[in-house]
Short mmCIF file of C-alpha atoms in Angstrom, two decimals:
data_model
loop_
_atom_site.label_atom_id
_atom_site.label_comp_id
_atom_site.label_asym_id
_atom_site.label_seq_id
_atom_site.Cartn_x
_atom_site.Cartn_y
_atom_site.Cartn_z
CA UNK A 18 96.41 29.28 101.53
CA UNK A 19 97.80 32.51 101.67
CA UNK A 20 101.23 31.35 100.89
CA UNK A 21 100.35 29.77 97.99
CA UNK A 22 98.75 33.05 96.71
CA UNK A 23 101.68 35.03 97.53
CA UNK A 24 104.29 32.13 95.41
CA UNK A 25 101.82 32.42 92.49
CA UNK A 26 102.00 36.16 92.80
CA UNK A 27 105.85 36.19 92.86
CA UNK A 28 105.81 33.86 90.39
CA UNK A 29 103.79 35.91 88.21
CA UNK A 30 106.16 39.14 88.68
CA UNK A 31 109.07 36.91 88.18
CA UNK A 32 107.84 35.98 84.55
CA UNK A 33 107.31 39.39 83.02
CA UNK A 34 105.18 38.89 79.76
CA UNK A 35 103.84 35.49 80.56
CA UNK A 36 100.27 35.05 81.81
CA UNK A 37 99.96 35.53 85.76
CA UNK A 38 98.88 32.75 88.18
CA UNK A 39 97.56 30.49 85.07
CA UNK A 40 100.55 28.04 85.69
CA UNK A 41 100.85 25.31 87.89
CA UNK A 42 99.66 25.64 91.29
CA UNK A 43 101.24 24.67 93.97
CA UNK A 44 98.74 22.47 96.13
CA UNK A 45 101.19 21.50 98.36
CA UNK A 46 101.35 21.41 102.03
CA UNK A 47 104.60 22.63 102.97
CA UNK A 48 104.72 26.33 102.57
CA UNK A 49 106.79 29.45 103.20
CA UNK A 50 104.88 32.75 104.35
CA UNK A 51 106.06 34.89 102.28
CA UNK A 52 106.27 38.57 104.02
CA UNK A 53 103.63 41.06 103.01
CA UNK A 54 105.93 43.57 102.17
CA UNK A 55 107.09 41.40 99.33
CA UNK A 56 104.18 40.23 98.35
CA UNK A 57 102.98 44.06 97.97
CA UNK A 58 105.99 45.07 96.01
CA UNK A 59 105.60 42.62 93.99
CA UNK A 60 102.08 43.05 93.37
CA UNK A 61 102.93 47.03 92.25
CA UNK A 62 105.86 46.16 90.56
CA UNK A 63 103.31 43.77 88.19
CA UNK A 64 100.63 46.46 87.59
CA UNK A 65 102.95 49.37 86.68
CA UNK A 66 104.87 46.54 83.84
CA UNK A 67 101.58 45.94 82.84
CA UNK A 68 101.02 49.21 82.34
CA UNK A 69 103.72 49.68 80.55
CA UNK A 70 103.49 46.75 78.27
CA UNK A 71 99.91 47.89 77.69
CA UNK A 72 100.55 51.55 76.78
CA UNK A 73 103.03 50.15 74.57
CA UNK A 74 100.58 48.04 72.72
CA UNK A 75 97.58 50.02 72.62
CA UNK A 76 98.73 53.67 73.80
CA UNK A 77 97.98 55.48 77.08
CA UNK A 78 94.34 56.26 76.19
CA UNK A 79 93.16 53.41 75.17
CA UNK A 80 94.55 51.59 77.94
CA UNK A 81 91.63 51.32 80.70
CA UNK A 82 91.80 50.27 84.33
CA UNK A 83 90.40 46.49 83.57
CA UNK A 84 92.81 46.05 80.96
CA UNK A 85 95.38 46.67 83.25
CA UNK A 86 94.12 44.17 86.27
CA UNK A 87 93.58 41.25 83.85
CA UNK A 88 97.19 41.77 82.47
CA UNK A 89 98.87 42.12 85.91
CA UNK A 90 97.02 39.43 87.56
CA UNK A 91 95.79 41.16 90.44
CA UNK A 92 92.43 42.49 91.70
CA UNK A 93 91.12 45.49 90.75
CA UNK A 94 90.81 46.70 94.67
CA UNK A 95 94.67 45.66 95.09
CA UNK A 96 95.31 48.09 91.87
CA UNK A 97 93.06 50.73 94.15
CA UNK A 98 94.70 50.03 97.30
CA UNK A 99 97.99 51.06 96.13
CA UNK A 100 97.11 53.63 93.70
CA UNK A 101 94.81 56.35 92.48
CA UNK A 102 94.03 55.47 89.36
CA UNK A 103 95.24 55.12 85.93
CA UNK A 104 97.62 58.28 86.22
CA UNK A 105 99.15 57.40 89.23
CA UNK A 106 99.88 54.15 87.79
CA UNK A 107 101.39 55.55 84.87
CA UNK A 108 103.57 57.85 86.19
CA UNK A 109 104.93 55.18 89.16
CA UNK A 110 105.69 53.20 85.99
CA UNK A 111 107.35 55.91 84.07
CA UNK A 112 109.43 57.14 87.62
CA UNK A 113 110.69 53.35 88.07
CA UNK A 114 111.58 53.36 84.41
CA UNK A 115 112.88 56.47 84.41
CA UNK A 116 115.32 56.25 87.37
CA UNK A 117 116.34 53.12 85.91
CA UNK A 118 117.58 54.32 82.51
CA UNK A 119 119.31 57.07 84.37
CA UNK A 120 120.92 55.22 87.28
CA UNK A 121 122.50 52.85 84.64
CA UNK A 122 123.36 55.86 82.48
CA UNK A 123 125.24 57.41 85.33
CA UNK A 124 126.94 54.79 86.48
CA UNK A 125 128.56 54.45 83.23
CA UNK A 126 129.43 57.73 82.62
CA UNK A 127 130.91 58.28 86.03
CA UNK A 128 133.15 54.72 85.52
CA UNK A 129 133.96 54.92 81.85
CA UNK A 130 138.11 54.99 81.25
CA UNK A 131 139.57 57.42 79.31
CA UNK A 132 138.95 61.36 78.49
CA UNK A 133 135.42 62.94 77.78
CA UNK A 134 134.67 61.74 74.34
CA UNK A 135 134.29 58.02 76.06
CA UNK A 136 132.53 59.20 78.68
CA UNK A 137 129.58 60.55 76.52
CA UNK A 138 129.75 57.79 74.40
CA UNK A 139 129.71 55.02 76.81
CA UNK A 140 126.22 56.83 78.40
CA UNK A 141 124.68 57.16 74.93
CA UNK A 142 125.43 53.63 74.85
CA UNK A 143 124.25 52.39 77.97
CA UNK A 144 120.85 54.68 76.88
CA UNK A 145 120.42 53.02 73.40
CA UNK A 146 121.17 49.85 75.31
CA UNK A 147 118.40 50.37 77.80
CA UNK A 148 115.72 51.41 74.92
CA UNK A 149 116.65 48.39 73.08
CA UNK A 150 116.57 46.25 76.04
CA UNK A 151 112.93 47.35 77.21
CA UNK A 152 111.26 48.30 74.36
CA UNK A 153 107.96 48.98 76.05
CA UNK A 154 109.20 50.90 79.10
CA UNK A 155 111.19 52.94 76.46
CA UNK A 156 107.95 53.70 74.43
CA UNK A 157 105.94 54.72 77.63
CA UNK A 158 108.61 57.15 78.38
CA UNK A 159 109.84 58.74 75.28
CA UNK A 160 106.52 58.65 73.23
CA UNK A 161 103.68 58.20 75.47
CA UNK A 162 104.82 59.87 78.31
CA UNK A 163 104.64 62.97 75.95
CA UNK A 164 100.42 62.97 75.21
CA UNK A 165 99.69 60.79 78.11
CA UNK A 166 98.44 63.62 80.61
CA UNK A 167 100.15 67.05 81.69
CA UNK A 168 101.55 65.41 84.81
CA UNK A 169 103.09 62.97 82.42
CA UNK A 170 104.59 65.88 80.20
CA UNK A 171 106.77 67.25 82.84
CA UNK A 172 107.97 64.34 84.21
CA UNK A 173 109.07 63.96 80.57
CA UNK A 174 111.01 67.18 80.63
CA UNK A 175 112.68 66.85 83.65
CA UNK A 176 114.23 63.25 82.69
CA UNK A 177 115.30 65.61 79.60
CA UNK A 178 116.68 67.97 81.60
CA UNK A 179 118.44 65.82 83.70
CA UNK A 180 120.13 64.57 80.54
CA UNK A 181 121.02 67.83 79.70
CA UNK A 182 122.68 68.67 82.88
CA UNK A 183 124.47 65.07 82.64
CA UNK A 184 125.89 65.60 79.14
CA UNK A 185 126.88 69.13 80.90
CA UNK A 186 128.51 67.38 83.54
CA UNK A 187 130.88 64.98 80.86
CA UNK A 188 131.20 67.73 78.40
CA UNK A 189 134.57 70.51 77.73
CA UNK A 190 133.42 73.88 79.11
CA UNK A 191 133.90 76.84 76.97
CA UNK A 192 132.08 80.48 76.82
CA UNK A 193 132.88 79.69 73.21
CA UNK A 194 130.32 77.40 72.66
CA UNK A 195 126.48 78.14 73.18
CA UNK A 196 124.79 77.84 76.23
CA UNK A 197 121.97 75.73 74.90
CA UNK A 198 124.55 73.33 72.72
CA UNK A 199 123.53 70.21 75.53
CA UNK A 200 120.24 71.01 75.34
CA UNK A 201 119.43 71.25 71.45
CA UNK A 202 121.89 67.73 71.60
CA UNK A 203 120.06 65.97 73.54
CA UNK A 204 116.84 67.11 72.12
CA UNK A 205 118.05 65.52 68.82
CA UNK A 206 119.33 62.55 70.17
CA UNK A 207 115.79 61.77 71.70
CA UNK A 208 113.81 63.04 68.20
CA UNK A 209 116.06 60.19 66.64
CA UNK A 210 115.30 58.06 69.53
CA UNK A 211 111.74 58.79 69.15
CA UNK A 212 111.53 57.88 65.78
CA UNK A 213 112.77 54.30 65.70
CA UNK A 214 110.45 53.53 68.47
CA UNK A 215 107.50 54.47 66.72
CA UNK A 216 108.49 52.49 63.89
CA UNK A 217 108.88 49.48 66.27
CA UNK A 218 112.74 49.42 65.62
CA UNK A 219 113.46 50.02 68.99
CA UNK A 220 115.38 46.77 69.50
CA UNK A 221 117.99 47.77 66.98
CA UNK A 222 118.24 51.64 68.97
CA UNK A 223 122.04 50.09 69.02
CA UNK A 224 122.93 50.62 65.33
CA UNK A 225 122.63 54.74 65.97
CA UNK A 226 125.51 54.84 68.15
CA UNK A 227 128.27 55.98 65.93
CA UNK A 228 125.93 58.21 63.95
CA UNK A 229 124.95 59.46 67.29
CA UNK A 230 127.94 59.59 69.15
CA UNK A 231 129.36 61.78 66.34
CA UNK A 232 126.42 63.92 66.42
CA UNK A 233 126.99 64.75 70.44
CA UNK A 234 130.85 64.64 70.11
CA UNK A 235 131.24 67.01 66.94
CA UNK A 236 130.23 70.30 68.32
CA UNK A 237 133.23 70.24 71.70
CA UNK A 238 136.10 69.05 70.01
CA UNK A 239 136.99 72.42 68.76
CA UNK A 240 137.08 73.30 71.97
CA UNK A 241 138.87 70.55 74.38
CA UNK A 242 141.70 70.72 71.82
CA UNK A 243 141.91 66.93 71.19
CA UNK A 244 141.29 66.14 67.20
CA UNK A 245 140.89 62.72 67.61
CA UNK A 246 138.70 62.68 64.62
CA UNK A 247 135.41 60.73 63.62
CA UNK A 248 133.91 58.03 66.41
CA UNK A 249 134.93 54.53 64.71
CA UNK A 250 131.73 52.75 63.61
CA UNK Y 25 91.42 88.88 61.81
CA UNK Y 26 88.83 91.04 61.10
CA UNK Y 27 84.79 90.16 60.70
CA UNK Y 28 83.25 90.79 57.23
CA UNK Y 29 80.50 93.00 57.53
CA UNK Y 30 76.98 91.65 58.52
CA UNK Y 31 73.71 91.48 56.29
CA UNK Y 32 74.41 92.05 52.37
CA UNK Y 33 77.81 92.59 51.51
CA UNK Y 34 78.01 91.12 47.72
CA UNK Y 35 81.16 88.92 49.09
CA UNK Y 36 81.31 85.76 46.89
CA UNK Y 37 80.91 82.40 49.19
CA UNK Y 38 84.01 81.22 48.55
CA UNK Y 39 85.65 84.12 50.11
CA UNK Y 40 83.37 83.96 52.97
CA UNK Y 41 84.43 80.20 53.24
CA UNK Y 42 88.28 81.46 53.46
CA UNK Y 43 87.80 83.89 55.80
CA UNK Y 44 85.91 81.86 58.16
CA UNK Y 45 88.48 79.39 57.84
CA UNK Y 46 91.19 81.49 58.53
CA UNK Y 47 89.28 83.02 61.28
CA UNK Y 48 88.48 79.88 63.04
CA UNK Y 49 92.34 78.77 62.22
CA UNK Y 50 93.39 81.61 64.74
CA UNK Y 51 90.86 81.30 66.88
CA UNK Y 52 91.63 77.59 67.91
CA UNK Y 53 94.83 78.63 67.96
CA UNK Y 54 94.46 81.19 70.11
CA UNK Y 55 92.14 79.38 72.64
CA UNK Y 56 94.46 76.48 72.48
CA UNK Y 57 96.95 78.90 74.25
CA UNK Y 58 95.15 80.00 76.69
CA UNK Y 59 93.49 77.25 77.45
CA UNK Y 60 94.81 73.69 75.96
CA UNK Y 61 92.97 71.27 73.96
CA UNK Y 62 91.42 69.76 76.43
CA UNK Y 63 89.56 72.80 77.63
CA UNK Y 64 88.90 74.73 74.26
CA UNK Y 65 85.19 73.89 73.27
CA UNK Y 66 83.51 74.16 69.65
CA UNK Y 67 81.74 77.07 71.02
CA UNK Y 68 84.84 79.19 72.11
CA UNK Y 69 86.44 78.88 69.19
CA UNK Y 70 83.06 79.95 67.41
CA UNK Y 71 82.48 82.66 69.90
CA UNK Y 72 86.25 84.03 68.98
CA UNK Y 73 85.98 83.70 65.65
CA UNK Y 74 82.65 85.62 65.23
CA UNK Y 75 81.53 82.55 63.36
CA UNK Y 76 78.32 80.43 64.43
CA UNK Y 77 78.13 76.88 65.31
CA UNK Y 78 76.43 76.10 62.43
CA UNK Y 79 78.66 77.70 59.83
CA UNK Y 80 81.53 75.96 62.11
CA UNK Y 81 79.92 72.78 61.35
CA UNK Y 82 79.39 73.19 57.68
CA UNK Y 83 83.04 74.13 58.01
CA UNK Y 84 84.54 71.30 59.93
CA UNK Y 85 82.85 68.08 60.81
CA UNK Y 86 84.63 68.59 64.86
CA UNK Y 87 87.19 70.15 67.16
CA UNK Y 88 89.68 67.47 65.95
CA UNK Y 89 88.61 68.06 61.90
CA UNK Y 90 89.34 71.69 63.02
CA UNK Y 91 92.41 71.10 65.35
CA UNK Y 92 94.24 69.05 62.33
CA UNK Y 93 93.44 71.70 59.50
CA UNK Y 94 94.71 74.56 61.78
CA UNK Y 95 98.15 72.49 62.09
CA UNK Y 96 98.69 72.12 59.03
CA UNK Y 97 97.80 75.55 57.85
CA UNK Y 98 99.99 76.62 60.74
CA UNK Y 99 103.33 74.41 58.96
CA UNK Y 100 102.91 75.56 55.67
CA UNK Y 101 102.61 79.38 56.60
CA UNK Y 102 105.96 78.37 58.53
CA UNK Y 103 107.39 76.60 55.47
CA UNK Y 104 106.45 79.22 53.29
CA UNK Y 105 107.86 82.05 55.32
CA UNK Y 106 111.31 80.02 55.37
CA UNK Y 107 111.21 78.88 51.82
CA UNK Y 108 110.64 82.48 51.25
CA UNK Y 109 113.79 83.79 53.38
CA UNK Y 110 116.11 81.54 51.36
CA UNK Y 111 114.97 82.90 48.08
CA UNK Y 112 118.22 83.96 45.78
CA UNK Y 113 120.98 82.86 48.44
CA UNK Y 114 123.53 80.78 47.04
CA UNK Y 115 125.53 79.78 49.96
CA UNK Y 116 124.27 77.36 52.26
CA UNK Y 117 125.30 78.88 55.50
CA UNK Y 118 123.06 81.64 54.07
CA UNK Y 119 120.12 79.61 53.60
CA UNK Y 120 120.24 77.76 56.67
CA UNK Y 121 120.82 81.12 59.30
CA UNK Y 122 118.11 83.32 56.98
CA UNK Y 123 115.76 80.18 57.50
CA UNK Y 124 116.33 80.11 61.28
CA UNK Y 125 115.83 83.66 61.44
CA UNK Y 126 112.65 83.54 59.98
CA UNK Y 127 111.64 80.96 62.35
CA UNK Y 128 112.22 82.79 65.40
CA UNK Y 129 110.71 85.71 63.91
CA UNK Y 130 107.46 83.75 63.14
CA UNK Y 131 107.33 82.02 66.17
CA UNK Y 132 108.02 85.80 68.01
CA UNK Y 133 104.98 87.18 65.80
CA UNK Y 134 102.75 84.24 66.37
CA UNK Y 135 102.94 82.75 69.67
CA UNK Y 136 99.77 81.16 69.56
CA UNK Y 137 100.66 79.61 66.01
CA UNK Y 138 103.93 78.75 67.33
CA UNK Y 139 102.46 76.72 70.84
CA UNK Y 140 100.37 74.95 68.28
CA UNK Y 141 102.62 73.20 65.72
CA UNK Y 142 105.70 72.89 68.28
CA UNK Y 143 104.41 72.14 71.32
CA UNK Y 144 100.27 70.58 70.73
CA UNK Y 145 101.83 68.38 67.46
CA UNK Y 146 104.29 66.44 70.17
CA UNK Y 147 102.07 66.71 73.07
CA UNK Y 148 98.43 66.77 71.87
CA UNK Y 149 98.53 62.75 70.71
CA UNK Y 150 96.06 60.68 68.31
CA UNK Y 151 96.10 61.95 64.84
CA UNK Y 152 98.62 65.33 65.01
CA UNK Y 153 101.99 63.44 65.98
CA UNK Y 154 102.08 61.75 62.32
CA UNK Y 155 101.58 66.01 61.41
CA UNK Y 156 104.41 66.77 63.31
CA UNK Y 157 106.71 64.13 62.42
CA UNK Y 158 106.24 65.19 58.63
CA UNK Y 159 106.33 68.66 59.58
CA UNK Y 160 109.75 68.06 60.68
CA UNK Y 161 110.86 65.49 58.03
CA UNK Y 162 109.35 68.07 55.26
CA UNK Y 163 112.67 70.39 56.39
CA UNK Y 164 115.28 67.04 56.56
CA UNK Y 165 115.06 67.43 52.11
CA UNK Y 166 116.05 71.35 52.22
CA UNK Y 167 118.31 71.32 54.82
CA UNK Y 168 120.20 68.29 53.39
CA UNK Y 169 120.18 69.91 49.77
CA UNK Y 170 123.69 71.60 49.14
CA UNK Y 171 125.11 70.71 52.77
CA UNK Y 172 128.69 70.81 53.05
CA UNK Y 173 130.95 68.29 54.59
CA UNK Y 174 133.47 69.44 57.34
CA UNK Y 175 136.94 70.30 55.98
CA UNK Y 176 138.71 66.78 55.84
CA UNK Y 177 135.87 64.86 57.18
CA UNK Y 178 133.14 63.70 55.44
CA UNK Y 179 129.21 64.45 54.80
CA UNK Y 180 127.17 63.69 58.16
CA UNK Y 181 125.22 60.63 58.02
CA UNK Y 182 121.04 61.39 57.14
CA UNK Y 183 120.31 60.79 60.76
CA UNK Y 184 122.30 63.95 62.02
CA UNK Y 185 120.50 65.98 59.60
CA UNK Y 186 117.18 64.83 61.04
CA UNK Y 187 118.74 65.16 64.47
CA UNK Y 188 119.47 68.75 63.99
CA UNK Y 189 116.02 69.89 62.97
CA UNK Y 190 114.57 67.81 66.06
CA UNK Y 191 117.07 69.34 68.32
CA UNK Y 192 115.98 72.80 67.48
CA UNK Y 193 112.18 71.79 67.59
CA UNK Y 194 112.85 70.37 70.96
CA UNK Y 195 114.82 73.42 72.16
CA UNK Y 196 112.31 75.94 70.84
CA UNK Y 197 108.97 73.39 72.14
CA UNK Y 198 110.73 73.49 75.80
CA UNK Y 199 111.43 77.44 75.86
CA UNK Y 200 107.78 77.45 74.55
CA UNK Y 201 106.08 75.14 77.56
CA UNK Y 202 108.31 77.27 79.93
CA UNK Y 203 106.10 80.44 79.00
CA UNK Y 204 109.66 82.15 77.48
CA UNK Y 205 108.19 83.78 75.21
CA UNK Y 206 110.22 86.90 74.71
CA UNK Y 207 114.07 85.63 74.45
CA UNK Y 208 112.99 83.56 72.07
CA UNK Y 209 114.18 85.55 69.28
CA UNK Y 210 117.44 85.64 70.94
CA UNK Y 211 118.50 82.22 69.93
CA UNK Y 212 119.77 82.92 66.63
CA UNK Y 213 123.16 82.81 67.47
CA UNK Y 214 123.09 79.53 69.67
CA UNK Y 215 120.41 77.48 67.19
CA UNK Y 216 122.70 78.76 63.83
CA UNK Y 217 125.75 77.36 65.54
CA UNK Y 218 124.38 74.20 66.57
CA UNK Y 219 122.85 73.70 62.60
CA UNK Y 220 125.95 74.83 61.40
CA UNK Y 221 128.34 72.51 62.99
CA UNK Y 222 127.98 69.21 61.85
CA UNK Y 223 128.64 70.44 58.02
CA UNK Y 224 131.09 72.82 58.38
CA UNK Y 225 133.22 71.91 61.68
CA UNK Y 226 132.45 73.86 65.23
CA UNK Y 227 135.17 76.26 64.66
CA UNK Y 228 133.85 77.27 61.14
CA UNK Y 229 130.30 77.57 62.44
CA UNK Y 230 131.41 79.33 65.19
CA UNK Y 231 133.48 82.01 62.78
CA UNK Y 232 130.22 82.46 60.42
CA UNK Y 233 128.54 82.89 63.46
CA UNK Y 234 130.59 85.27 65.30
CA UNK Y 235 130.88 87.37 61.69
CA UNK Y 236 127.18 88.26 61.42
#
């Protein structure tokens, strides 16, 4: 009995989008106990993508507590057993997102061949990539995440800031150049970012790379001494 | 701002209106700073304003009514002070660094105003965003008109000109929630070179720059 719970629940989470336990049952004898670890994970994992999906629909206000149980599947005490509330829902959601976007952002950056200019642009691309790849977790972080609560506003600017310090990482040095040249970038690259999603074009975030990478690149040529001109479209 | 005085004062209505207006303008701004949306009742704002709640009332229909009006009286003083600044100067480069300037120096001389439209119009959610996004897109037109291409490159696309006036917004909102006031009007220098390079080339921003 239990086991079949805990299959319907995995298959649930393993269906993102689709309606939770409606499909088949299994009514079966033979079942596997799946461990309660998993089962838990799993059952998190579906609340804080609900919340996300829901936040991205309807905003973080309007999103309530039932809303978020009837999209996940799960029982309102399960969402109160593992978290506090709406918030701490939220910002699980946003830290999971968040680390996500900037793990595969990293990774990029850090493997990328060649000199500095396809460094950056091989991490803005693996960003626009994500955001156009999950739409909804990209809206709960780069517009909701901004009004949601104050909590939510400074996780916000430290994903920013760790952006910052990234392209600071990938970047020529020079005293020439101003200390707050990353920051202003990336702050421009997100207000662009920012924009298509709220006009639901997030799936196309892809088509701003060369406009983009141009944007970011521009300003440190000067200085690494390498005119290898404009970013091919 | 200053009360008008109390009892009979032969002031015509409509200037009464105004003034309250303005008053309660600076007042929700100023309560907004201290205290963020969230906290900053109809009543303190009245209380700050010197204006009752009923004249608030007859004023605006809520906090929100209030909250929006404020904004955008808050842009347009901002978009008149920099229209202003770039009166008579021919030269881009001029327009662009005398409007930045003026920017900082409003945002220096009105912290409360400047909290408000940078930092409340991102942060503050339903109904101001859509204020601050054409806040910001009401500079894209002026900063795009007469901008120079790079020497041997050519004109940036429209996005980078959006990108630059959100990149200083987001620099300036961030120093803002940060509580750094002061340096603020220090960032002349390091905002004019980051506007300036994507028309004219970093090394020809960088000479402007260095010249002034």
């Amino acid at each position: 009995m239990q086991g079949s719970a805990a299959i319907m629940d995995i298959l649930g989470a393993m269906s993102p989008g689709s309606q939770p336990a409606r499909a088949q049952r299994f009514t079966g004898p033979a079942q596997h106990e799946l461990p309660r670890e998993f089962v838990a994970l799993h059952k998190r994992r579906r609340i804080t993508d609900a919340i996300a999906e829901l936040t991205a629909e309807q905003g973080y206000e309007a999103t309530k507590i039932g809303d978020i149980v009837r999209r996940a599947g799960v029982a309102r005490k399960t969402l109160y057993d593992n978290f506090e509330g709406k918030e701490e829902v939220f910002l699980t959601a946003f830290d999971a997102a968040a680390e996500d976007v900037i793990g595969r952002v990293e990774e990029v950056c850090a493997e990328a061949e060649g000199d500095w200019e396809e460094r950056v642009e091989a991490g803005l691309s693996a960003f626009l990539a994500y955001v156009a790849e999950e739409p909804a977790q990209a809206r709960m972080c780069m517009v909701e995440a901004m009004s949601a609560t104050p909590a939510a506003t400074r996780r916000y600017e430290d994903a920013v800031q760790f952006f910052v310090e990234l392209t600071g990482r990938h970047v020529p040095h020079s005293d020439q150049l101003p200390e707050t040249m990353e920051e202003t970038l990336v702050g421009g690259v997100a207000w662009i970012v920012h924009q298509k999603i709220r006009r639901h074009e997030a799936e196309q975030a892809m088509d701003l790379l060369p406009e983009l990478a141009e944007f970011m690149l521009a300003p440190y040529r000067s200085v690494a001494g390498v005119g290898r001109g404009r970013v091919n479209a | 701002m200053e009360r008008l005085p109390r009892g009979r004062h032969g002031l015509s209505p409509e200037f009464v209106a105004l003034n309250q207006r303005e008053r309660l303008f600076a007042a929700l701004a100023e309560s907004l700073y201290e205290r963020g949306y969230e906290e900053t009742t109809v009543a303190m704002i009245g209380k700050r304003a010197g204006v009752s709640k009923s004249d608030f009332y007859k004023r605006f229909e809520s906090k929100d009514a209030c909250f929006i009006a404020a904004y955008d009286d808050a842009v347009e003083r901002i978009r008149r002070e920099l229209l202003s600044a770039c009166d008579g100067r021919r030269l881009w480069e001029d327009r662009m660094l005398s409007a930045l300037a003026a920017l900082l120096d409003f945002l220096v001389a009105e912290p409360a105003r400047a909290r408000l439209v940078l930092v409340e119009g991102l942060r503050a959610g339903k109904g101001v965003y859509d204020r601050y996004q054409e806040a910001l897109q009401s500079f894209v037109p002026d900063l795009r008109e007469g901008a120079p291409a790079p020497a041997g490159g050519s004109r940036p696309p429209e996005a980078t000109d959006e990108a630059v006036v959100g990149g200083i917004a987001s620099l300036l909102a961030r120093r803002l929630l940060a509580g750094e006031m002061e340096p603020l009007g220090d960032f002349l220098p390091e905002i004019g070179e980051f506007a300036l390079t994507p028309y004219l080339g970093a090394a020809e921003a960088r000479r402007i720059i260095s010249e002034r």
